[in-house]
Short mmCIF file of C-alpha atoms in Angstrom, two decimals:
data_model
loop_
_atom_site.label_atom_id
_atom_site.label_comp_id
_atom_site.label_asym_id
_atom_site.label_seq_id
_atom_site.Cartn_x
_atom_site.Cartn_y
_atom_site.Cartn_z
CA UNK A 273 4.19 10.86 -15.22
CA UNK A 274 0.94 9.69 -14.29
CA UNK A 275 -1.84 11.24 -12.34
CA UNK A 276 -1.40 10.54 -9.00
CA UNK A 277 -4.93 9.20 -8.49
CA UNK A 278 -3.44 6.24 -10.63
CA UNK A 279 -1.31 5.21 -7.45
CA UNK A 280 -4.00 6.12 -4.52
CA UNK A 281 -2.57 9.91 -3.90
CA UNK A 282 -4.30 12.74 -4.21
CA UNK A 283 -6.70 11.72 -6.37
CA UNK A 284 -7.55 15.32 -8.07
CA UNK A 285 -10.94 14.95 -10.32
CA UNK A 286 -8.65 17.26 -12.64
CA UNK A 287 -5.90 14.86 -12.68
CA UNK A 288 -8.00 11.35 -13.09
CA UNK A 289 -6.72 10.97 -16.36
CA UNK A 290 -4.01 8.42 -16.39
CA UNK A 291 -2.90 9.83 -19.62
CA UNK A 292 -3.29 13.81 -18.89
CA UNK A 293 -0.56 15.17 -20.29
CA UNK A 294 -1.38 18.67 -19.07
CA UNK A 295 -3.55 19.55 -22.24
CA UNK A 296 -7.09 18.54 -20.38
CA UNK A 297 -7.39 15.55 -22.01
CA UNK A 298 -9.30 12.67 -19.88
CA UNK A 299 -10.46 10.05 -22.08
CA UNK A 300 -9.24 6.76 -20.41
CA UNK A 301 -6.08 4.75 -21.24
CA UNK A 302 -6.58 5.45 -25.02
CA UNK A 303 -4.62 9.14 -25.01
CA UNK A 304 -1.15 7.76 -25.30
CA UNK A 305 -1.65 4.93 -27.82
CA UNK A 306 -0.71 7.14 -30.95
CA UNK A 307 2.85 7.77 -29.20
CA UNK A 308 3.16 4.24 -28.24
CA UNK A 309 4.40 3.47 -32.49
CA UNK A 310 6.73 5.60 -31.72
CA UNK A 311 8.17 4.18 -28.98
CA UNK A 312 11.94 1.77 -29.58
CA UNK A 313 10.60 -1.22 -31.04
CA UNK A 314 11.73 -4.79 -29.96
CA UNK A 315 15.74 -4.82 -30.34
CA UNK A 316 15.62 -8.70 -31.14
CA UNK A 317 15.26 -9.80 -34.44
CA UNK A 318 13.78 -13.29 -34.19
CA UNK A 319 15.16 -15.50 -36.68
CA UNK A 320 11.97 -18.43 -37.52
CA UNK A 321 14.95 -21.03 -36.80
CA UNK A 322 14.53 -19.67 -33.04
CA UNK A 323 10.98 -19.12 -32.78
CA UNK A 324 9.92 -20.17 -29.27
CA UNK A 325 6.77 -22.61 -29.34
CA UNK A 326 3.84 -20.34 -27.19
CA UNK A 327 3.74 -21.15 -23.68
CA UNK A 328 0.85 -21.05 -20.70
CA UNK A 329 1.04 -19.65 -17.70
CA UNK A 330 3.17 -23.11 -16.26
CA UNK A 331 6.30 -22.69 -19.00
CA UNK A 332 4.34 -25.52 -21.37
CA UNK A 333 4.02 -25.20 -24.80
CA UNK A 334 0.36 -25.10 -25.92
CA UNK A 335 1.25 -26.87 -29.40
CA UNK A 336 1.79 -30.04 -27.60
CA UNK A 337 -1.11 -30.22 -25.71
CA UNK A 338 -0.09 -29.96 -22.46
CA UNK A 339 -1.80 -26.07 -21.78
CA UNK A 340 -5.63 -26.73 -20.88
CA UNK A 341 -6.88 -23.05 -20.59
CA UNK A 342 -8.17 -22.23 -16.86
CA UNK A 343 -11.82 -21.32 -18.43
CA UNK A 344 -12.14 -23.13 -21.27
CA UNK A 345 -11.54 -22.38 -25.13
CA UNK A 346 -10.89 -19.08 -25.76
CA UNK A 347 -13.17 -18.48 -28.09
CA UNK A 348 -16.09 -19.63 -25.51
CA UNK A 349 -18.93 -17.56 -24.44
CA UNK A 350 -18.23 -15.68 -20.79
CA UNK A 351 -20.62 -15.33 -18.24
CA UNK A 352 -20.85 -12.36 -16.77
CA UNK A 353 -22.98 -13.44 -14.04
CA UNK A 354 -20.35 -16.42 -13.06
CA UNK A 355 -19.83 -16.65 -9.49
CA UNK A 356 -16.08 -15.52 -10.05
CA UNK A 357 -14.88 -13.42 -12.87
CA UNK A 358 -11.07 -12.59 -13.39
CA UNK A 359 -9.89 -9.95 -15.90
CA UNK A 360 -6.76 -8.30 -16.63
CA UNK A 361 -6.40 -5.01 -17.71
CA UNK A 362 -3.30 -2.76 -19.76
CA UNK A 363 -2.54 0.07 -19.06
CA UNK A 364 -0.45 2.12 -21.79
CA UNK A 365 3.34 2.74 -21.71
CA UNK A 366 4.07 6.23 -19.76
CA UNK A 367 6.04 9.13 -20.11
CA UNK A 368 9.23 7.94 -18.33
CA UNK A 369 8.81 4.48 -20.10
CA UNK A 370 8.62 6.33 -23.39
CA UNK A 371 12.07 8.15 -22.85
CA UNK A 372 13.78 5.10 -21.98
CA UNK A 373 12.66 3.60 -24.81
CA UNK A 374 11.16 0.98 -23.61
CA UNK A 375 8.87 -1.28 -25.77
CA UNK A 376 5.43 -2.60 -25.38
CA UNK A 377 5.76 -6.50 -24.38
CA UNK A 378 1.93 -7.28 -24.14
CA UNK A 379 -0.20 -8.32 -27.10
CA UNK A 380 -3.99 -8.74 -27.06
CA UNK A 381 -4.48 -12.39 -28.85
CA UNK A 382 -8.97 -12.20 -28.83
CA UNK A 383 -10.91 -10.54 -26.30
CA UNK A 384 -9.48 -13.04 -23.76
CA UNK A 385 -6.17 -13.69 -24.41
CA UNK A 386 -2.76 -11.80 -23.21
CA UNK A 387 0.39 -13.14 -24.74
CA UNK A 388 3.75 -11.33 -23.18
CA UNK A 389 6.66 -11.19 -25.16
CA UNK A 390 9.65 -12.12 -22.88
CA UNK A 391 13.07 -11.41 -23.68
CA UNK A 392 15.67 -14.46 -22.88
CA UNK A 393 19.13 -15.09 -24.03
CA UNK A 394 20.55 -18.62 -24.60
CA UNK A 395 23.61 -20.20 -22.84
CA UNK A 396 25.19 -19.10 -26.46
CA UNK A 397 24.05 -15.73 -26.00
CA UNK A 398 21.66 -16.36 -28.43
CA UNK A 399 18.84 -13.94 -28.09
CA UNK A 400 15.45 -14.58 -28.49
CA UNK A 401 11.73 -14.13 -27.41
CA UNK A 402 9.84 -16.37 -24.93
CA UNK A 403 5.94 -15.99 -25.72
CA UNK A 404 3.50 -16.32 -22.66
CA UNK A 405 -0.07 -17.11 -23.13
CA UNK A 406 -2.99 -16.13 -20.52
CA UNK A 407 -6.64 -16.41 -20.94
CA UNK A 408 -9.08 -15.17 -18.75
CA UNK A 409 -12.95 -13.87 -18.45
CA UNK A 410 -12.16 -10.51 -20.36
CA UNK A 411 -8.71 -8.51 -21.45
CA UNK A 412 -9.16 -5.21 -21.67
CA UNK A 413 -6.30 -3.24 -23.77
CA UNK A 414 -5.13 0.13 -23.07
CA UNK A 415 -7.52 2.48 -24.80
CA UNK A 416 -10.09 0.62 -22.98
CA UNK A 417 -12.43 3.56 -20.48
CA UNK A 418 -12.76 2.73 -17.06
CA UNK A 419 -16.48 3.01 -18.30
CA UNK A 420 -16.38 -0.07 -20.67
CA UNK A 421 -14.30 -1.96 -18.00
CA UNK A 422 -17.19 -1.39 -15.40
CA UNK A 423 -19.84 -3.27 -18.04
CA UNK A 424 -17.86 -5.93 -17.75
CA UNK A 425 -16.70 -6.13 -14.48
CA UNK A 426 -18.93 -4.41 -11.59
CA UNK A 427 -22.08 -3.80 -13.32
CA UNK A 428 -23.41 -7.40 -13.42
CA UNK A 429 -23.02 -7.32 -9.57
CA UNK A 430 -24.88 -3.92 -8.92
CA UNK A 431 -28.11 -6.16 -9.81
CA UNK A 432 -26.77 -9.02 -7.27
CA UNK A 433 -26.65 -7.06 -4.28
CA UNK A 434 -30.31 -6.35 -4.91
CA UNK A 435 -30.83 -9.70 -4.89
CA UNK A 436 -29.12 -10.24 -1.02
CA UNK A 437 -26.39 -10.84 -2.35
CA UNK A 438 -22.44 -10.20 -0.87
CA UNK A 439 -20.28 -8.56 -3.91
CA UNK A 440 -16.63 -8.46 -3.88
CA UNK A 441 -14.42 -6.22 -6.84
CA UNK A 442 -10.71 -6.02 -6.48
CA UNK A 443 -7.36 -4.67 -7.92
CA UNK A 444 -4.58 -6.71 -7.79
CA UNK A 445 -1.24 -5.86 -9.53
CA UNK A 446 2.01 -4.19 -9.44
CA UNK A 447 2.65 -0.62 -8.15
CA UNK A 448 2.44 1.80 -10.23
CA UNK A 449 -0.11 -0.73 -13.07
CA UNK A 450 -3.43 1.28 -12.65
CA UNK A 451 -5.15 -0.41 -9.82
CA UNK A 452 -6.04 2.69 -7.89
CA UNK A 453 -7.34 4.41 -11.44
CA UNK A 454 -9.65 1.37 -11.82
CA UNK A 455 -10.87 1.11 -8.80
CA UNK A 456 -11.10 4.36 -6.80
CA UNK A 457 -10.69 7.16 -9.56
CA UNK A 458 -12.40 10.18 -7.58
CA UNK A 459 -13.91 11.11 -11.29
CA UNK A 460 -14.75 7.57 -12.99
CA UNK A 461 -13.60 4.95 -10.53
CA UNK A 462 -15.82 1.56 -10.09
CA UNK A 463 -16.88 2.61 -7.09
CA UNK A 464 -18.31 6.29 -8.80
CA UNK A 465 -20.12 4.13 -11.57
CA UNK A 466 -21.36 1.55 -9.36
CA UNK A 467 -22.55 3.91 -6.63
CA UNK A 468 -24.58 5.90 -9.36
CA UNK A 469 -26.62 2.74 -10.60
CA UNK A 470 -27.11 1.46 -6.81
CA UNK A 471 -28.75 4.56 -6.42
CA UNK A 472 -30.59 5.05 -9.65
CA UNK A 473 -31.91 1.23 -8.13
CA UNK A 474 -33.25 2.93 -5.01
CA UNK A 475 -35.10 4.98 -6.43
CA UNK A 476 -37.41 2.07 -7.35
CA UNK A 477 -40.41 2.06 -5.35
CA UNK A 478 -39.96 -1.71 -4.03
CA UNK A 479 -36.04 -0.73 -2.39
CA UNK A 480 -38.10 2.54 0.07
CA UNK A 481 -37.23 0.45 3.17
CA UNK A 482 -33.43 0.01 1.98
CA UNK A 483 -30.95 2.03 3.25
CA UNK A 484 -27.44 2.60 1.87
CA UNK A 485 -24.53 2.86 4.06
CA UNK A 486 -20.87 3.75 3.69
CA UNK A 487 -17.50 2.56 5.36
CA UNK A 488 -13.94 3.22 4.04
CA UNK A 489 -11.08 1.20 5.64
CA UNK A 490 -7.75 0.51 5.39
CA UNK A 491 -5.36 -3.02 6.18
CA UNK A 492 -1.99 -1.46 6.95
CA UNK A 493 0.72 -3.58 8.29
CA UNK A 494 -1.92 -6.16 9.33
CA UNK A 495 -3.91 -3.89 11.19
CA UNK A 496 -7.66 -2.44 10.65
CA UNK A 497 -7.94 1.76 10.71
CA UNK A 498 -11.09 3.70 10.06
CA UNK A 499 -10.07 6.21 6.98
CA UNK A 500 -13.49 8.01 8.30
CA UNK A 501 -12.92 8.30 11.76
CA UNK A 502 -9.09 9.99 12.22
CA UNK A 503 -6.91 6.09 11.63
CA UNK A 504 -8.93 5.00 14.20
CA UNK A 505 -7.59 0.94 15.51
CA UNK A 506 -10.55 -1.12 14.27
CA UNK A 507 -10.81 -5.35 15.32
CA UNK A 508 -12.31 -7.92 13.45
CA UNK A 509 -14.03 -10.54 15.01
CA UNK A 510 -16.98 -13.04 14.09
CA UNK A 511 -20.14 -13.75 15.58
CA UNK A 512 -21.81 -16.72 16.48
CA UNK A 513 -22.94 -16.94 12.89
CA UNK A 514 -19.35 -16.72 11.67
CA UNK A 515 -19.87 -13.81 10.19
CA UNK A 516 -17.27 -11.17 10.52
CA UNK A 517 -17.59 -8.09 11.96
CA UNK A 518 -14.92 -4.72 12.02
CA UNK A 519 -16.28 -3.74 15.58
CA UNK A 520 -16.54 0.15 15.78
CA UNK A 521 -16.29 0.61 12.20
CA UNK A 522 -17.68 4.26 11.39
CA UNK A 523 -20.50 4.41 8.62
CA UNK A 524 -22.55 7.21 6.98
CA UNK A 525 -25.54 6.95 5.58
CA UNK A 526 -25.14 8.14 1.65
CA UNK A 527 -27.98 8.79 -0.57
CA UNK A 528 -26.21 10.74 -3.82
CA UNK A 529 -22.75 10.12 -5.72
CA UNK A 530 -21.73 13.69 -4.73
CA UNK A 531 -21.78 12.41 -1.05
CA UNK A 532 -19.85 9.41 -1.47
CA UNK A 533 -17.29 11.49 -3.45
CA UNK A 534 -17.16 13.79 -0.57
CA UNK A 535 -16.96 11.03 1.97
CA UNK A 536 -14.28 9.09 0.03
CA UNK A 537 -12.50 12.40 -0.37
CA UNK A 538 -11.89 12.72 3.33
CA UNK A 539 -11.29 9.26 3.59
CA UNK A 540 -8.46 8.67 1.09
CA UNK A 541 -7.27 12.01 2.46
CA UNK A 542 -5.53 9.98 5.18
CA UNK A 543 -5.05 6.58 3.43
CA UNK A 544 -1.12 5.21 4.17
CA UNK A 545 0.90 6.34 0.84
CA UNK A 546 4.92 6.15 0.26
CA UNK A 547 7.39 7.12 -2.08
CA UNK A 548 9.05 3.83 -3.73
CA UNK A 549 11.35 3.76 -6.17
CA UNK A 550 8.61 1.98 -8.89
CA UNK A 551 6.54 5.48 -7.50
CA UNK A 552 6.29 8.75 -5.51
CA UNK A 553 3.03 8.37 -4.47
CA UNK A 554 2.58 4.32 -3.49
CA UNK A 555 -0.21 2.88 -1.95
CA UNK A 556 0.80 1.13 1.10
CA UNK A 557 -2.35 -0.26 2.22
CA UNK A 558 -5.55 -2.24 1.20
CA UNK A 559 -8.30 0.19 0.77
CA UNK A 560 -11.69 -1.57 1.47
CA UNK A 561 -14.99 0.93 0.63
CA UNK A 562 -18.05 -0.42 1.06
CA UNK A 563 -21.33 -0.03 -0.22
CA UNK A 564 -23.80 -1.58 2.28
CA UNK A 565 -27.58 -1.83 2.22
CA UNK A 566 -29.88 -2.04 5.05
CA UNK A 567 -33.62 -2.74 5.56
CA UNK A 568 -34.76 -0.41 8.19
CA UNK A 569 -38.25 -2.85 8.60
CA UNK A 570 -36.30 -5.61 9.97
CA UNK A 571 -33.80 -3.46 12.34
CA UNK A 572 -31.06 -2.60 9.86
CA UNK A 573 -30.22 -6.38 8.88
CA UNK A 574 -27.54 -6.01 6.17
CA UNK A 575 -29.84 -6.67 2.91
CA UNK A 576 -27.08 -6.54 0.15
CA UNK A 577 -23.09 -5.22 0.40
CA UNK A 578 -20.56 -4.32 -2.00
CA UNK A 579 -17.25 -3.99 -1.61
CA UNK A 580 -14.30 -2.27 -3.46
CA UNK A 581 -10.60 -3.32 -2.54
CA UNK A 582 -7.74 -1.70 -3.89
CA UNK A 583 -5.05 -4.12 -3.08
CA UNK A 584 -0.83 -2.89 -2.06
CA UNK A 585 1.70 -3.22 -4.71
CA UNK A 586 2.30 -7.00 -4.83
CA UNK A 587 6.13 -6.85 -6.03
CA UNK A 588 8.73 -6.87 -3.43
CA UNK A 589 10.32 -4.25 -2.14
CA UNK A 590 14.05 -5.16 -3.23
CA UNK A 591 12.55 -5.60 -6.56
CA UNK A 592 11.64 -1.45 -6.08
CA UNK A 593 15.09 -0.61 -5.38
CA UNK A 594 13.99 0.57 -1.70
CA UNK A 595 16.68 1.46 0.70
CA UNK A 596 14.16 2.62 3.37
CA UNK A 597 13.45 0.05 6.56
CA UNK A 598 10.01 1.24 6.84
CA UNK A 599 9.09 0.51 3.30
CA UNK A 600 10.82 -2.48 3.44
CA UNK A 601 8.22 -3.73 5.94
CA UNK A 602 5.73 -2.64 4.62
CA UNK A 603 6.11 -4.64 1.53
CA UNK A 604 6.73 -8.09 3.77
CA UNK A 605 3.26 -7.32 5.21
CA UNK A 606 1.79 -6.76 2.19
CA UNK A 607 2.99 -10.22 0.43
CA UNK A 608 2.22 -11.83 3.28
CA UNK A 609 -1.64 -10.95 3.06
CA UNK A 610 -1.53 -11.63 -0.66
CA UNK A 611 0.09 -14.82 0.43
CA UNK A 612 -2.66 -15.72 3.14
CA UNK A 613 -4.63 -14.93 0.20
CA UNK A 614 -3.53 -17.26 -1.92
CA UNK A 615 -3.31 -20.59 1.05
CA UNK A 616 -7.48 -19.34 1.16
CA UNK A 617 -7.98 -20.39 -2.59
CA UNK A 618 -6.07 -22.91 -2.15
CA UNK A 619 -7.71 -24.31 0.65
CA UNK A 620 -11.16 -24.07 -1.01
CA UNK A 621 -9.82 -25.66 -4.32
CA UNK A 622 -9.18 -29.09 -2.26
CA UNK A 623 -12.45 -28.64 -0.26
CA UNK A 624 -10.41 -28.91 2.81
CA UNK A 625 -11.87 -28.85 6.48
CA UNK A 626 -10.40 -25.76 7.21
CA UNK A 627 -9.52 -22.55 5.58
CA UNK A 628 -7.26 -20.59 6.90
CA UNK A 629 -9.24 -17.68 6.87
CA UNK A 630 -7.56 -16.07 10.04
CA UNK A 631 -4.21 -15.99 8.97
CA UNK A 632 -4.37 -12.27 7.66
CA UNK A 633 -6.48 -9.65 8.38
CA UNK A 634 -7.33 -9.34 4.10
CA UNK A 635 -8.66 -12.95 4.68
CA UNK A 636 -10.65 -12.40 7.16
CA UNK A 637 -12.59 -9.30 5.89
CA UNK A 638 -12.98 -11.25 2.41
CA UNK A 639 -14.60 -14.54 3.85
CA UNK A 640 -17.74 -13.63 2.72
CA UNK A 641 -16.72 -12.32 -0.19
CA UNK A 642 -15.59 -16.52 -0.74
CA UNK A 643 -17.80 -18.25 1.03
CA UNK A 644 -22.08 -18.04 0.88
CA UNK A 645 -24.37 -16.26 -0.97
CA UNK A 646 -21.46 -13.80 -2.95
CA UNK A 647 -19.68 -13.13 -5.94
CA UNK A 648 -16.49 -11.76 -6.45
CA UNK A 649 -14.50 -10.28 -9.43
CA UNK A 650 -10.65 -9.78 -9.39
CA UNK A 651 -9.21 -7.21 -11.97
CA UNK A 652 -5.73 -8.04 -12.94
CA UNK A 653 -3.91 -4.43 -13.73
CA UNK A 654 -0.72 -4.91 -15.75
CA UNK A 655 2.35 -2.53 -17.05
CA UNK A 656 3.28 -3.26 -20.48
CA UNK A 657 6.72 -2.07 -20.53
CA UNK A 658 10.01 -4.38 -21.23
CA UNK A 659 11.38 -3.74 -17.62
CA UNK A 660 7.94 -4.75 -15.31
CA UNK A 661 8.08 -7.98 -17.38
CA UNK A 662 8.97 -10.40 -14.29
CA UNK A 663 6.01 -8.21 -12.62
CA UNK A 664 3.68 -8.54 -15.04
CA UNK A 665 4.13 -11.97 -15.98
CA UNK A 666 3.94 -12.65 -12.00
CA UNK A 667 0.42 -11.29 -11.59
CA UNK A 668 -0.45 -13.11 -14.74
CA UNK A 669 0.38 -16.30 -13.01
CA UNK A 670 -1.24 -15.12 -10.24
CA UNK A 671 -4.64 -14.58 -11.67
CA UNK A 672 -4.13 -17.44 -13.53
CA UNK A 673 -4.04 -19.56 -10.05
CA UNK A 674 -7.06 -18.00 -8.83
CA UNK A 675 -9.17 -18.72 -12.07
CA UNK A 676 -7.77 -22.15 -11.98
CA UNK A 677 -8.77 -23.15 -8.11
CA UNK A 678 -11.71 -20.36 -7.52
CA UNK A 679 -13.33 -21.58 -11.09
CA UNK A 680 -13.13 -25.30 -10.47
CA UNK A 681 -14.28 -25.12 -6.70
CA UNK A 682 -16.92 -22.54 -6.94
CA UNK A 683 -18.59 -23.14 -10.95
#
């Protein structure tokens, strides 16, 4: 198994390995890729009589034209400073995986292209492969470091905050596909890196006056708590600017990494986590941390703000094999957010009137992160193996969406 700081447990620093096998190794997603040859290969022999033409993320086949990539040719130049970035990351096949002998479904096609090898049978029982094409602002494979997915991910908006600008970086994927890792990794999380160049920043002799402070939140069942102040209810509301605000939201003032691990530490110490059957230790909330920088010459006005989400488990809970009620809600509340979510992008794609902003507290807290002077980038975290294929290729399509709508309206 995994570390449990892969699934937003106890996120050990000796245990933020996703591929510690108990022999102290650390070193990213790479660790496991020599026993991924061994693993069953694909037990479909593709005749070229059934080849399957490949497909985009709509079922089309690209050879005839009909697939228009959601950013462009894949070969293109990325921006790294675009106003919204979407990338996907792999994790690698793990232990249980392994045993079952499951195989690896995902290929890397470029630096910007996933293609997911889905296994179909014919009416005749024919068997045969279905290939999937995705392209997107980066693909990072699974001996890619949580260091080298920063560069591309949060780095470029460490200098945007210091610009007044709103930053937004979130995990979205199934449970149990390495959003946690990614994002709040006690030991090399985005949030760690990050924090350590916002800080190396205020050093600089024009940021004196700025001032950084730290919240850490959770959305559970569509409801605000304060991770630093005992679960505490919190309420969103906006102000007359339409800005919102988490009234009574508890914030320290943070100055080193070491004191953002310890006040993420107590923090995550209480965050809402469930056994499912996709994983013992589930996250069952959104975690929002935020970074948040205030001029003290002009009576704390919010000068720049960053914000880390690490987004539920988006599959549904039948899908997980879960018996339990409880978890069974919790799971309707947390597609229903992703949901709201999605009715958002929408809404901004066809420039409408009104975006229903309000129809979930997630939406609500990321309006700015939308809307304004802000930049956003979502991280796609997928599991390779032959049985999370409906998963996977569901947060592909997912992603996919958001490029397609966020991209057009936004560019």
């Amino acid at each position: 198994m995994y570390s449990k700081s892969l699934h937003g447990g106890n996120n050990n620093p000796s245990n933020s390995s996703l591929n510690n096998n108990g022999n102290g190794s650390n070193s990213g997603f790479g660790t496991l890729n020599s026993r991924i040859k061994k693993a069953t290969p694909l037990p479909i022999t593709i005749a070229k009589k059934n080849a399957q033409p490949l497909l985009n993320a709509y079922g089309l086949p690209i050879s005839a034209g009909g697939a228009t990539l959601s950013r462009g040719n894949k070969n293109s130049n990325v921006d790294l400073t675009d106003k919204i970035r979407v990338c996907v990351r792999k994790r690698p096949l793990n232990k249980n995986e392994l045993r079952r002998g499951e195989s690896d479904i995902t290929e890397l096609a470029g630096k910007r292209t996933l293609v997911i090898n889905e296994q179909k049978t014919k009416v005749d029982l024919t068997r045969y492969i279905e290939r999937h094409a995705f392209t997107f602002d980066d693909v990072f494979d699974s001996n890619i470091t949580n260091e080298d997915v920063y560069k591309r991910t949060a780095a470029p908006l460490v200098d945007y905050i210091f610009t007044g600008g709103k930053a937004t970086c979130f995990a979205y994927g199934q449970t149990g596909s390495g959003k946690t890792y990614t994002m709040l990794n006690e030991k090399n999380g985005l949030y760690v890196l990050a924090a350590s160049d916002i800080f190396s920043m205020l050093n600089h002799p024009e940021y004196v006056n700025i001032i950084p402070h730290v919240s850490f939140y959770e959305i559970y069942q569509g409801q605000l708590y304060d991770l630093l102040n005992a679960r505490k209810k919190l309420f969103a509301r906006e102000d007359g600017k339409q800005q919102v605000c988490i009234a009574g939201l508890t914030e320290y003032e943070c100055f080193s990494v070491d004191d953002l691990m310890k006040i993420f530490g107590h923090g995550n110490n209480v965050r809402s986590t469930g056994a499912t059957g996709a994983n013992a230790d589930s996250s069952r909330s959104h975690a929002i941390l935020q970074i948040c920088l205030k001029d003290k010459t002009k009576k704390m006005a919010v000068f720049g703000k960053f914000s880390f989400i690490d987004l539920a488990g988006s599959e549904r809970g039948a899908d997980r094999g879960d018996a339990d009620r409880q978890t069974r809600m919790e799971g309707s509340e947390i597609n229903k957010s992703l949901l709201a979510l999605k009715e958002c992008i929408r809404a901004l794609d066809q420039v409408s009137k009104h975006t229903p902003f309000r129809q979930s507290k997630l939406t609500q807290v990321l309006k700015d992160s939308f809307i304004g002077n802000s930049k956003t980038c979502m991280i796609a975290t997928v599991s390779p193996n032959s049985g999370s294929c409906e998963h996977t290729l569901n947060t592909l399509r997912y992603a996919d969406r958001l490029v397609f709508n966020l991209y057009k309206h936004l560019k």
